[in-house]
Amino acid sequence: MKRKLILAKKIVTVNSSNDVLENYAILINDGKIESINPSAGFNLKNFDGEIADYSDSVIIPGFVQTHIHLCQTLFRGLADDLELLDWLQKRVFPFENAHTKDSLRISAQLGINDLLTGGTTTLLDMGTLRHQEIIFEELISSGIRAFAGNCMIDQNELYPSFCESKEWNLKSTYEWAKAFHGSSNGKVKFGFAPRFVLSCTEGLLKETKEMMKDFAGSVYHTHSSENRKEVETVRVMTGKENVEYFESIGILDDHTVLAHCLHLNDTEIKSLKKNSVRISHCPSSNLKLGSGIANIPRYQDEGISVSLGADGAPCNNSLSIFREMNLAALIQKPIHGSTSMDALKVFRMATIEGAKALHIDKEAGSIETGKRADLVILNLEKTDQPMQIDNDKIYSSIVYSATKENVDAVYVDGELKVEKGKSLLYDEGKLIAEGKKELMNLTVRIN
Ligand code: GUN
Ligand code: FE
């Protein structure tokens, strides 16, 4: 790949001192950030490579979302106003069970497109039970950075036909992990994804953890303690609270990402801390499904890793990280005070904290020499009201005022994926038309 020079008005680095650089340029070589220096120091006339002039724009690191369901994008708007277990039983399990390879492909494309055009360059996806290779194919052809894995289900009282044997789950997971872990030039890695306690036997949960040892750099990704009825059922099934149960079967460590984590007792919070578990906070999903408000300020005070994820499109009905950042800040303020969950903290959760959660902070999550060039160019002029971009106010503008509309361009690994707010990968009109067609063709059996 040729060298590229990216000129910026401001670079919000998200490095350890949160430097915001003015009139700097990023030199990219083969997808990697080779240097970051004042623009004036570059001899632009004789530069050997491509120059991208964003000298009136703000450049931020690509966002990292640590809990997504690409397979659900097609079902946006079809599972509204329900609480979690009804939402799964009456809508989402029947829909996922009905997926064909074609419908899954379009769902993944719609999701990846929505994420990339919204500035998300890395995701942790919880796949679906069957045809997982389709999601991997789409992640690879898009060039996005991702952890993904088939969602494992070997018991399912809510919707029995959406289930396979433990042996089938383990065998197919192993095969998909062998085929795709480390693919896409190392951008795609495996995320082992037993769905949640209610749909997994203890054997499946434990043997999956064992299997991870063959795949260095992979993560273990599941849902925990999202909904009161869910945790009551876990208590009846296991005699324990959800996180206590996970600890007792040995699946908690620093490569475990737990989505949600709302209903935890003190012992469970200590356990997450002791085991360096990563929490993926999904505020809009937690609100829309009526699950509650996670005590994120408390977790952060304890030193627990918290990053952000939009969850699935039928949870909230948007995959925008801007919405998640905004809500992550706002929902805590009436409870913990207006100084809690400040904009900088939330912006770091959506970038470097996500990269740290996935152990890829040497390559993503901030704009620093030696990292991969995952960059988002924001046009903060495109707004009804002028936005403040002074160094101390820029985080507020991004977290409290900006939306996906402000995303002008997106690079992953130094490759341009979105230009002038439009995808360079997909024809969006066609995607939507194909999505509607595939949805109409699905045979969904609702119990
Ligand atoms: N728990 C188990 N499956 C799911 C899911 O698909 N979405 C959410 N929000 N919670 C879950
Ligand atoms: Fe989820």
mmCIF file of N, CA, C and O in Angstrom, residues 265-360:
data_model
loop_
_atom_site.group_PDB
_atom_site.id
_atom_site.type_symbol
_atom_site.label_atom_id
_atom_site.label_comp_id
_atom_site.label_asym_id
_atom_site.label_seq_id
_atom_site.Cartn_x
_atom_site.Cartn_y
_atom_site.Cartn_z
ATOM 1 N N ASN A 265 -24.772 -8.444 42.895
ATOM 2 C CA ASN A 265 -24.597 -8.136 44.314
ATOM 3 C C ASN A 265 -23.117 -7.779 44.569
ATOM 4 O O ASN A 265 -22.279 -7.847 43.661
ATOM 5 N N ASP A 266 -22.810 -7.408 45.824
ATOM 6 C CA ASP A 266 -21.442 -6.948 46.135
ATOM 7 C C ASP A 266 -20.399 -8.029 45.844
ATOM 8 O O ASP A 266 -19.299 -7.734 45.372
ATOM 9 N N THR A 267 -20.761 -9.274 46.157
ATOM 10 C CA THR A 267 -19.803 -10.374 45.922
ATOM 11 C C THR A 267 -19.503 -10.503 44.440
ATOM 12 O O THR A 267 -18.352 -10.741 44.036
ATOM 13 N N GLU A 268 -20.538 -10.339 43.635
ATOM 14 C CA GLU A 268 -20.323 -10.462 42.183
ATOM 15 C C GLU A 268 -19.444 -9.328 41.652
ATOM 16 O O GLU A 268 -18.587 -9.539 40.796
ATOM 17 N N ILE A 269 -19.667 -8.122 42.167
ATOM 18 C CA ILE A 269 -18.841 -6.992 41.722
ATOM 19 C C ILE A 269 -17.375 -7.254 42.083
ATOM 20 O O ILE A 269 -16.467 -7.068 41.268
ATOM 21 N N LYS A 270 -17.161 -7.761 43.304
ATOM 22 C CA LYS A 270 -15.775 -8.103 43.719
ATOM 23 C C LYS A 270 -15.195 -9.172 42.804
ATOM 24 O O LYS A 270 -14.012 -9.140 42.450
ATOM 25 N N SER A 271 -16.024 -10.124 42.423
ATOM 26 C CA SER A 271 -15.555 -11.204 41.563
ATOM 27 C C SER A 271 -15.133 -10.679 40.185
ATOM 28 O O SER A 271 -14.112 -11.102 39.627
ATOM 29 N N LEU A 272 -15.914 -9.735 39.638
ATOM 30 C CA LEU A 272 -15.547 -9.166 38.337
ATOM 31 C C LEU A 272 -14.207 -8.447 38.435
ATOM 32 O O LEU A 272 -13.357 -8.546 37.555
ATOM 33 N N LYS A 273 -14.033 -7.735 39.536
ATOM 34 C CA LYS A 273 -12.782 -6.998 39.758
ATOM 35 C C LYS A 273 -11.607 -7.987 39.903
ATOM 36 O O LYS A 273 -10.578 -7.854 39.238
ATOM 37 N N LYS A 274 -11.801 -8.967 40.783
ATOM 38 C CA LYS A 274 -10.724 -9.936 41.068
ATOM 39 C C LYS A 274 -10.286 -10.674 39.802
ATOM 40 O O LYS A 274 -9.104 -10.933 39.595
ATOM 41 N N ASN A 275 -11.256 -10.980 38.953
ATOM 42 C CA ASN A 275 -10.947 -11.765 37.751
ATOM 43 C C ASN A 275 -10.662 -10.898 36.511
ATOM 44 O O ASN A 275 -10.510 -11.433 35.417
ATOM 45 N N SER A 276 -10.618 -9.568 36.703
ATOM 46 C CA SER A 276 -10.355 -8.635 35.580
ATOM 47 C C SER A 276 -11.302 -8.846 34.406
ATOM 48 O O SER A 276 -10.900 -8.768 33.232
ATOM 49 N N VAL A 277 -12.556 -9.141 34.716
ATOM 50 C CA VAL A 277 -13.559 -9.345 33.664
ATOM 51 C C VAL A 277 -13.908 -8.012 33.017
ATOM 52 O O VAL A 277 -13.861 -6.962 33.662
ATOM 53 N N ARG A 278 -14.234 -8.046 31.736
ATOM 54 C CA ARG A 278 -14.623 -6.851 30.995
ATOM 55 C C ARG A 278 -16.148 -6.751 30.921
ATOM 56 O O ARG A 278 -16.792 -7.712 30.496
ATOM 57 N N ILE A 279 -16.704 -5.595 31.288
ATOM 58 C CA ILE A 279 -18.148 -5.381 31.147
ATOM 59 C C ILE A 279 -18.404 -4.600 29.866
ATOM 60 O O ILE A 279 -17.757 -3.588 29.608
ATOM 61 N N SER A 280 -19.381 -5.080 29.062
ATOM 62 C CA SER A 280 -19.836 -4.269 27.938
ATOM 63 C C SER A 280 -21.181 -3.658 28.326
ATOM 64 O O SER A 280 -22.171 -4.365 28.550
ATOM 65 N N HIS A 281 -21.181 -2.353 28.413
ATOM 66 C CA HIS A 281 -22.366 -1.606 28.849
ATOM 67 C C HIS A 281 -23.191 -1.242 27.611
ATOM 68 O O HIS A 281 -22.641 -0.726 26.635
ATOM 69 N N CYS A 282 -24.509 -1.520 27.680
ATOM 70 C CA CYS A 282 -25.389 -1.300 26.517
ATOM 71 C C CYS A 282 -26.565 -0.436 26.965
ATOM 72 O O CYS A 282 -27.690 -0.935 27.137
ATOM 73 N N PRO A 283 -26.356 0.859 27.186
ATOM 74 C CA PRO A 283 -27.390 1.663 27.832
ATOM 75 C C PRO A 283 -28.707 1.747 27.075
ATOM 76 O O PRO A 283 -29.772 1.646 27.695
ATOM 77 N N SER A 284 -28.685 1.890 25.753
ATOM 78 C CA SER A 284 -29.970 2.083 25.068
ATOM 79 C C SER A 284 -30.783 0.794 25.082
ATOM 80 O O SER A 284 -32.005 0.811 25.234
ATOM 81 N N SER A 285 -30.108 -0.334 24.954
ATOM 82 C CA SER A 285 -30.790 -1.627 25.027
ATOM 83 C C SER A 285 -31.384 -1.827 26.429
ATOM 84 O O SER A 285 -32.531 -2.255 26.583
ATOM 85 N N ASN A 286 -30.610 -1.477 27.445
ATOM 86 C CA ASN A 286 -31.099 -1.659 28.816
ATOM 87 C C ASN A 286 -32.324 -0.803 29.108
ATOM 88 O O ASN A 286 -33.210 -1.198 29.868
ATOM 89 N N LEU A 287 -32.381 0.360 28.477
ATOM 90 C CA LEU A 287 -33.543 1.229 28.684
ATOM 91 C C LEU A 287 -34.747 0.708 27.918
ATOM 92 O O LEU A 287 -35.838 0.573 28.462
ATOM 93 N N LYS A 288 -34.549 0.386 26.640
ATOM 94 C CA LYS A 288 -35.709 0.033 25.809
ATOM 95 C C LYS A 288 -36.338 -1.290 26.234
ATOM 96 O O LYS A 288 -37.560 -1.440 26.192
ATOM 97 N N LEU A 289 -35.494 -2.253 26.662
ATOM 98 C CA LEU A 289 -36.048 -3.526 27.132
ATOM 99 C C LEU A 289 -36.475 -3.425 28.604
ATOM 100 O O LEU A 289 -36.870 -4.427 29.203
ATOM 101 N N GLY A 290 -36.371 -2.237 29.160
ATOM 102 C CA GLY A 290 -36.805 -2.023 30.547
ATOM 103 C C GLY A 290 -35.969 -2.804 31.545
ATOM 104 O O GLY A 290 -36.427 -3.119 32.652
ATOM 105 N N SER A 291 -34.721 -3.113 31.182
ATOM 106 C CA SER A 291 -33.891 -3.968 32.039
ATOM 107 C C SER A 291 -33.401 -3.222 33.275
ATOM 108 O O SER A 291 -33.213 -3.829 34.332
ATOM 109 N N GLY A 292 -33.173 -1.923 33.128
ATOM 110 C CA GLY A 292 -32.711 -1.130 34.272
ATOM 111 C C GLY A 292 -31.502 -0.300 33.901
ATOM 112 O O GLY A 292 -31.175 -0.140 32.727
ATOM 113 N N ILE A 293 -30.854 0.235 34.948
ATOM 114 C CA ILE A 293 -29.673 1.087 34.741
ATOM 115 C C ILE A 293 -28.504 0.445 35.485
ATOM 116 O O ILE A 293 -28.572 0.242 36.703
ATOM 117 N N ALA A 294 -27.455 0.102 34.751
ATOM 118 C CA ALA A 294 -26.283 -0.524 35.384
ATOM 119 C C ALA A 294 -25.528 0.527 36.197
ATOM 120 O O ALA A 294 -25.428 1.680 35.779
ATOM 121 N N ASN A 295 -24.991 0.089 37.336
ATOM 122 C CA ASN A 295 -24.273 1.041 38.202
ATOM 123 C C ASN A 295 -22.824 1.203 37.713
ATOM 124 O O ASN A 295 -21.866 0.794 38.378
ATOM 125 N N ILE A 296 -22.698 1.812 36.555
ATOM 126 C CA ILE A 296 -21.379 1.928 35.916
ATOM 127 C C ILE A 296 -20.394 2.759 36.761
ATOM 128 O O ILE A 296 -19.236 2.365 36.919
ATOM 129 N N PRO A 297 -20.845 3.897 37.343
ATOM 130 C CA PRO A 297 -19.878 4.647 38.166
ATOM 131 C C PRO A 297 -19.279 3.788 39.290
ATOM 132 O O PRO A 297 -18.080 3.858 39.572
ATOM 133 N N ARG A 298 -20.083 2.952 39.900
ATOM 134 C CA ARG A 298 -19.562 2.068 40.957
ATOM 135 C C ARG A 298 -18.535 1.086 40.379
ATOM 136 O O ARG A 298 -17.466 0.885 40.945
ATOM 137 N N TYR A 299 -18.860 0.460 39.242
ATOM 138 C CA TYR A 299 -17.923 -0.503 38.638
ATOM 139 C C TYR A 299 -16.598 0.200 38.317
ATOM 140 O O TYR A 299 -15.525 -0.356 38.524
ATOM 141 N N GLN A 300 -16.712 1.405 37.785
ATOM 142 C CA GLN A 300 -15.477 2.117 37.409
ATOM 143 C C GLN A 300 -14.685 2.523 38.649
ATOM 144 O O GLN A 300 -13.460 2.467 38.648
ATOM 145 N N ASP A 301 -15.392 2.912 39.717
ATOM 146 C CA ASP A 301 -14.690 3.229 40.972
ATOM 147 C C ASP A 301 -13.930 2.009 41.478
ATOM 148 O O ASP A 301 -12.867 2.127 42.086
ATOM 149 N N GLU A 302 -14.498 0.828 41.232
ATOM 150 C CA GLU A 302 -13.830 -0.417 41.664
ATOM 151 C C GLU A 302 -12.659 -0.762 40.744
ATOM 152 O O GLU A 302 -11.934 -1.709 40.993
ATOM 153 N N GLY A 303 -12.563 -0.060 39.613
ATOM 154 C CA GLY A 303 -11.470 -0.345 38.667
ATOM 155 C C GLY A 303 -11.801 -1.429 37.661
ATOM 156 O O GLY A 303 -10.911 -2.024 37.051
ATOM 157 N N ILE A 304 -13.101 -1.688 37.460
ATOM 158 C CA ILE A 304 -13.507 -2.716 36.484
ATOM 159 C C ILE A 304 -13.552 -2.085 35.086
ATOM 160 O O ILE A 304 -13.992 -0.941 34.920
ATOM 161 N N SER A 305 -13.112 -2.848 34.088
ATOM 162 C CA SER A 305 -13.116 -2.372 32.699
ATOM 163 C C SER A 305 -14.560 -2.273 32.184
ATOM 164 O O SER A 305 -15.310 -3.241 32.240
ATOM 165 N N VAL A 306 -14.940 -1.093 31.704
ATOM 166 C CA VAL A 306 -16.277 -0.917 31.114
ATOM 167 C C VAL A 306 -16.129 -0.261 29.740
ATOM 168 O O VAL A 306 -15.532 0.809 29.619
ATOM 169 N N SER A 307 -16.679 -0.924 28.731
ATOM 170 C CA SER A 307 -16.700 -0.342 27.385
ATOM 171 C C SER A 307 -18.153 -0.344 26.906
ATOM 172 O O SER A 307 -19.056 -0.685 27.673
ATOM 173 N N LEU A 308 -18.378 0.035 25.659
ATOM 174 C CA LEU A 308 -19.762 0.237 25.196
ATOM 175 C C LEU A 308 -20.126 -0.645 24.010
ATOM 176 O O LEU A 308 -19.277 -0.958 23.172
ATOM 177 N N GLY A 309 -21.412 -0.996 23.924
ATOM 178 C CA GLY A 309 -21.906 -1.723 22.757
ATOM 179 C C GLY A 309 -23.368 -1.381 22.532
ATOM 180 O O GLY A 309 -24.119 -1.172 23.492
ATOM 181 N N ALA A 310 -23.774 -1.334 21.270
ATOM 182 C CA ALA A 310 -25.172 -0.996 20.962
ATOM 183 C C ALA A 310 -26.085 -2.215 21.040
ATOM 184 O O ALA A 310 -27.295 -2.083 20.930
ATOM 185 N N ASP A 311 -25.495 -3.431 21.189
ATOM 186 C CA ASP A 311 -26.311 -4.650 21.240
ATOM 187 C C ASP A 311 -26.935 -4.883 19.856
ATOM 188 O O ASP A 311 -26.361 -4.469 18.853
ATOM 189 N N GLY A 312 -28.109 -5.477 19.759
ATOM 190 C CA GLY A 312 -28.687 -5.761 18.442
ATOM 191 C C GLY A 312 -29.680 -4.689 18.025
ATOM 192 O O GLY A 312 -30.269 -4.009 18.880
ATOM 193 N N ALA A 313 -29.901 -4.552 16.725
ATOM 194 C CA ALA A 313 -30.809 -3.506 16.244
ATOM 195 C C ALA A 313 -32.242 -3.622 16.782
ATOM 196 O O ALA A 313 -32.908 -2.594 16.940
ATOM 197 N N PRO A 314 -32.767 -4.814 17.076
ATOM 198 C CA PRO A 314 -34.121 -4.846 17.651
ATOM 199 C C PRO A 314 -34.165 -4.486 19.141
ATOM 200 O O PRO A 314 -35.241 -4.501 19.746
ATOM 201 N N CYS A 315 -33.023 -4.164 19.745
ATOM 202 C CA CYS A 315 -33.001 -3.800 21.175
ATOM 203 C C CYS A 315 -33.266 -2.322 21.390
ATOM 204 O O CYS A 315 -33.651 -1.913 22.482
ATOM 205 N N ASN A 316 -32.948 -1.495 20.386
ATOM 206 C CA ASN A 316 -32.799 -0.077 20.741
ATOM 207 C C ASN A 316 -33.087 0.871 19.603
ATOM 208 O O ASN A 316 -33.170 2.056 19.791
ATOM 209 N N ASN A 317 -33.186 0.582 18.612
ATOM 210 C CA ASN A 317 -33.294 0.389 17.207
ATOM 211 C C ASN A 317 -32.234 1.185 16.428
ATOM 212 O O ASN A 317 -32.500 1.724 15.382
ATOM 213 N N SER A 318 -31.022 1.204 17.006
ATOM 214 C CA SER A 318 -29.934 1.947 16.360
ATOM 215 C C SER A 318 -28.606 1.312 16.762
ATOM 216 O O SER A 318 -28.466 0.823 17.884
ATOM 217 N N LEU A 319 -27.652 1.304 15.847
ATOM 218 C CA LEU A 319 -26.322 0.788 16.206
ATOM 219 C C LEU A 319 -25.331 1.935 16.399
ATOM 220 O O LEU A 319 -24.133 1.720 16.430
ATOM 221 N N SER A 320 -25.866 3.143 16.560
ATOM 222 C CA SER A 320 -24.987 4.311 16.624
ATOM 223 C C SER A 320 -24.277 4.426 17.976
ATOM 224 O O SER A 320 -24.912 4.507 19.028
ATOM 225 N N ILE A 321 -22.966 4.492 17.925
ATOM 226 C CA ILE A 321 -22.181 4.675 19.149
ATOM 227 C C ILE A 321 -22.426 6.062 19.747
ATOM 228 O O ILE A 321 -22.286 6.268 20.951
ATOM 229 N N PHE A 322 -22.838 7.016 18.902
ATOM 230 C CA PHE A 322 -23.115 8.357 19.427
ATOM 231 C C PHE A 322 -24.287 8.291 20.404
ATOM 232 O O PHE A 322 -24.296 8.938 21.438
ATOM 233 N N ARG A 323 -25.297 7.515 20.049
ATOM 234 C CA ARG A 323 -26.445 7.333 20.942
ATOM 235 C C ARG A 323 -26.008 6.658 22.250
ATOM 236 O O ARG A 323 -26.423 7.050 23.341
ATOM 237 N N GLU A 324 -25.159 5.618 22.123
ATOM 238 C CA GLU A 324 -24.718 4.895 23.329
ATOM 239 C C GLU A 324 -23.905 5.814 24.243
ATOM 240 O O GLU A 324 -24.071 5.801 25.456
ATOM 241 N N MET A 325 -23.027 6.611 23.642
ATOM 242 C CA MET A 325 -22.205 7.527 24.466
ATOM 243 C C MET A 325 -23.108 8.525 25.180
ATOM 244 O O MET A 325 -22.954 8.778 26.376
ATOM 245 N N ASN A 326 -24.028 9.084 24.409
ATOM 246 C CA ASN A 326 -24.915 10.093 24.963
ATOM 247 C C ASN A 326 -25.697 9.534 26.150
ATOM 248 O O ASN A 326 -25.731 10.116 27.243
ATOM 249 N N LEU A 327 -26.297 8.353 25.937
ATOM 250 C CA LEU A 327 -27.105 7.763 27.012
ATOM 251 C C LEU A 327 -26.228 7.291 28.174
ATOM 252 O O LEU A 327 -26.626 7.411 29.336
ATOM 253 N N ALA A 328 -25.054 6.748 27.871
ATOM 254 C CA ALA A 328 -24.167 6.279 28.951
ATOM 255 C C ALA A 328 -23.900 7.423 29.921
ATOM 256 O O ALA A 328 -23.865 7.228 31.140
ATOM 257 N N ALA A 329 -23.740 8.620 29.387
ATOM 258 C CA ALA A 329 -23.509 9.779 30.253
ATOM 259 C C ALA A 329 -24.806 10.203 30.947
ATOM 260 O O ALA A 329 -24.871 10.318 32.171
ATOM 261 N N LEU A 330 -25.865 10.388 30.159
ATOM 262 C CA LEU A 330 -27.079 11.025 30.686
ATOM 263 C C LEU A 330 -27.810 10.203 31.752
ATOM 264 O O LEU A 330 -28.294 10.751 32.737
ATOM 265 N N ILE A 331 -27.874 8.875 31.553
ATOM 266 C CA ILE A 331 -28.709 8.085 32.479
ATOM 267 C C ILE A 331 -28.132 8.044 33.891
ATOM 268 O O ILE A 331 -28.862 7.796 34.845
ATOM 269 N N GLN A 332 -26.837 8.301 34.038
ATOM 270 C CA GLN A 332 -26.238 8.230 35.379
ATOM 271 C C GLN A 332 -26.406 9.534 36.150
ATOM 272 O O GLN A 332 -26.322 9.539 37.372
ATOM 273 N N LYS A 333 -26.635 10.619 35.445
ATOM 274 C CA LYS A 333 -26.563 11.927 36.102
ATOM 275 C C LYS A 333 -27.674 12.168 37.138
ATOM 276 O O LYS A 333 -27.388 12.667 38.215
ATOM 277 N N PRO A 334 -28.920 11.749 36.851
ATOM 278 C CA PRO A 334 -29.940 11.929 37.892
ATOM 279 C C PRO A 334 -29.664 11.083 39.140
ATOM 280 O O PRO A 334 -30.112 11.407 40.237
ATOM 281 N N ILE A 335 -28.909 10.010 38.975
ATOM 282 C CA ILE A 335 -28.633 9.111 40.102
ATOM 283 C C ILE A 335 -27.349 9.524 40.827
ATOM 284 O O ILE A 335 -27.302 9.610 42.044
ATOM 285 N N HIS A 336 -26.283 9.783 40.060
ATOM 286 C CA HIS A 336 -24.959 9.995 40.666
ATOM 287 C C HIS A 336 -24.505 11.451 40.626
ATOM 288 O O HIS A 336 -23.400 11.758 41.068
ATOM 289 N N GLY A 337 -25.331 12.328 40.041
ATOM 290 C CA GLY A 337 -24.949 13.745 39.985
ATOM 291 C C GLY A 337 -24.409 14.110 38.613
ATOM 292 O O GLY A 337 -23.907 13.261 37.871
ATOM 293 N N SER A 338 -24.520 15.412 38.306
ATOM 294 C CA SER A 338 -24.201 15.839 36.940
ATOM 295 C C SER A 338 -22.719 15.785 36.615
ATOM 296 O O SER A 338 -22.326 15.806 35.453
ATOM 297 N N THR A 339 -21.861 15.700 37.653
ATOM 298 C CA THR A 339 -20.427 15.626 37.342
ATOM 299 C C THR A 339 -19.987 14.180 37.055
ATOM 300 O O THR A 339 -18.868 13.954 36.604
ATOM 301 N N SER A 340 -20.889 13.224 37.314
ATOM 302 C CA SER A 340 -20.507 11.824 37.052
ATOM 303 C C SER A 340 -20.528 11.558 35.548
ATOM 304 O O SER A 340 -21.191 12.258 34.789
ATOM 305 N N MET A 341 -19.822 10.541 35.124
ATOM 306 C CA MET A 341 -19.789 10.108 33.713
ATOM 307 C C MET A 341 -19.596 11.300 32.774
ATOM 308 O O MET A 341 -20.421 11.583 31.904
ATOM 309 N N ASP A 342 -18.474 12.002 32.976
ATOM 310 C CA ASP A 342 -18.200 13.170 32.123
ATOM 311 C C ASP A 342 -17.875 12.717 30.700
ATOM 312 O O ASP A 342 -17.604 11.544 30.440
ATOM 313 N N ALA A 343 -17.903 13.699 29.795
ATOM 314 C CA ALA A 343 -17.789 13.385 28.364
ATOM 315 C C ALA A 343 -16.461 12.708 28.022
ATOM 316 O O ALA A 343 -16.434 11.778 27.212
ATOM 317 N N LEU A 344 -15.379 13.145 28.619
ATOM 318 C CA LEU A 344 -14.084 12.521 28.296
ATOM 319 C C LEU A 344 -14.083 11.052 28.714
ATOM 320 O O LEU A 344 -13.652 10.171 27.965
ATOM 321 N N LYS A 345 -14.603 10.794 29.919
ATOM 322 C CA LYS A 345 -14.632 9.407 30.398
ATOM 323 C C LYS A 345 -15.428 8.532 29.432
ATOM 324 O O LYS A 345 -15.006 7.437 29.054
ATOM 325 N N VAL A 346 -16.575 9.038 29.010
ATOM 326 C CA VAL A 346 -17.441 8.256 28.120
ATOM 327 C C VAL A 346 -16.783 8.067 26.748
ATOM 328 O O VAL A 346 -16.838 6.985 26.163
ATOM 329 N N PHE A 347 -16.129 9.114 26.267
ATOM 330 C CA PHE A 347 -15.457 8.999 24.968
ATOM 331 C C PHE A 347 -14.338 7.957 25.035
ATOM 332 O O PHE A 347 -14.155 7.173 24.096
ATOM 333 N N ARG A 348 -13.634 7.904 26.139
ATOM 334 C CA ARG A 348 -12.589 6.885 26.299
ATOM 335 C C ARG A 348 -13.207 5.486 26.355
ATOM 336 O O ARG A 348 -12.644 4.527 25.836
ATOM 337 N N MET A 349 -14.392 5.350 26.997
ATOM 338 C CA MET A 349 -15.064 4.038 27.034
ATOM 339 C C MET A 349 -15.385 3.542 25.620
ATOM 340 O O MET A 349 -15.358 2.345 25.346
ATOM 341 N N ALA A 350 -15.704 4.485 24.731
ATOM 342 C CA ALA A 350 -16.109 4.117 23.370
ATOM 343 C C ALA A 350 -14.916 3.890 22.442
ATOM 344 O O ALA A 350 -15.107 3.501 21.290
ATOM 345 N N THR A 351 -13.708 4.153 22.933
ATOM 346 C CA THR A 351 -12.515 4.028 22.081
ATOM 347 C C THR A 351 -11.478 3.138 22.775
ATOM 348 O O THR A 351 -11.549 1.915 22.678
ATOM 349 N N ILE A 352 -10.584 3.740 23.530
ATOM 350 C CA ILE A 352 -9.449 2.992 24.076
ATOM 351 C C ILE A 352 -9.872 1.916 25.083
ATOM 352 O O ILE A 352 -9.268 0.845 25.169
ATOM 353 N N GLU A 353 -10.947 2.197 25.852
ATOM 354 C CA GLU A 353 -11.372 1.174 26.826
ATOM 355 C C GLU A 353 -11.896 -0.079 26.110
ATOM 356 O O GLU A 353 -11.716 -1.189 26.595
ATOM 357 N N GLY A 354 -12.540 0.120 24.977
ATOM 358 C CA GLY A 354 -12.999 -1.026 24.181
ATOM 359 C C GLY A 354 -11.809 -1.823 23.665
ATOM 360 O O GLY A 354 -11.789 -3.057 23.713
ATOM 361 N N ALA A 355 -10.793 -1.107 23.184
ATOM 362 C CA ALA A 355 -9.593 -1.789 22.670
ATOM 363 C C ALA A 355 -8.885 -2.544 23.796
ATOM 364 O O ALA A 355 -8.433 -3.678 23.612
ATOM 365 N N LYS A 356 -8.828 -1.918 24.981
ATOM 366 C CA LYS A 356 -8.193 -2.601 26.119
ATOM 367 C C LYS A 356 -8.992 -3.843 26.513
ATOM 368 O O LYS A 356 -8.429 -4.880 26.848
ATOM 369 N N ALA A 357 -10.316 -3.721 26.482
ATOM 370 C CA ALA A 357 -11.160 -4.859 26.864
ATOM 371 C C ALA A 357 -10.853 -6.066 25.989
ATOM 372 O O ALA A 357 -10.878 -7.207 26.446
ATOM 373 N N LEU A 358 -10.550 -5.802 24.720
ATOM 374 C CA LEU A 358 -10.303 -6.884 23.758
ATOM 375 C C LEU A 358 -8.811 -7.197 23.604
ATOM 376 O O LEU A 358 -8.428 -7.996 22.753
ATOM 377 N N HIS A 359 -7.973 -6.526 24.401
ATOM 378 C CA HIS A 359 -6.510 -6.726 24.337
ATOM 379 C C HIS A 359 -5.934 -6.365 22.975
ATOM 380 O O HIS A 359 -4.996 -6.998 22.496
ATOM 381 N N ILE A 360 -6.524 -5.350 22.340
ATOM 382 C CA ILE A 360 -5.948 -4.899 21.068
ATOM 383 C C ILE A 360 -5.531 -3.431 21.173
ATOM 384 O O ILE A 360 -5.474 -2.722 20.174
#
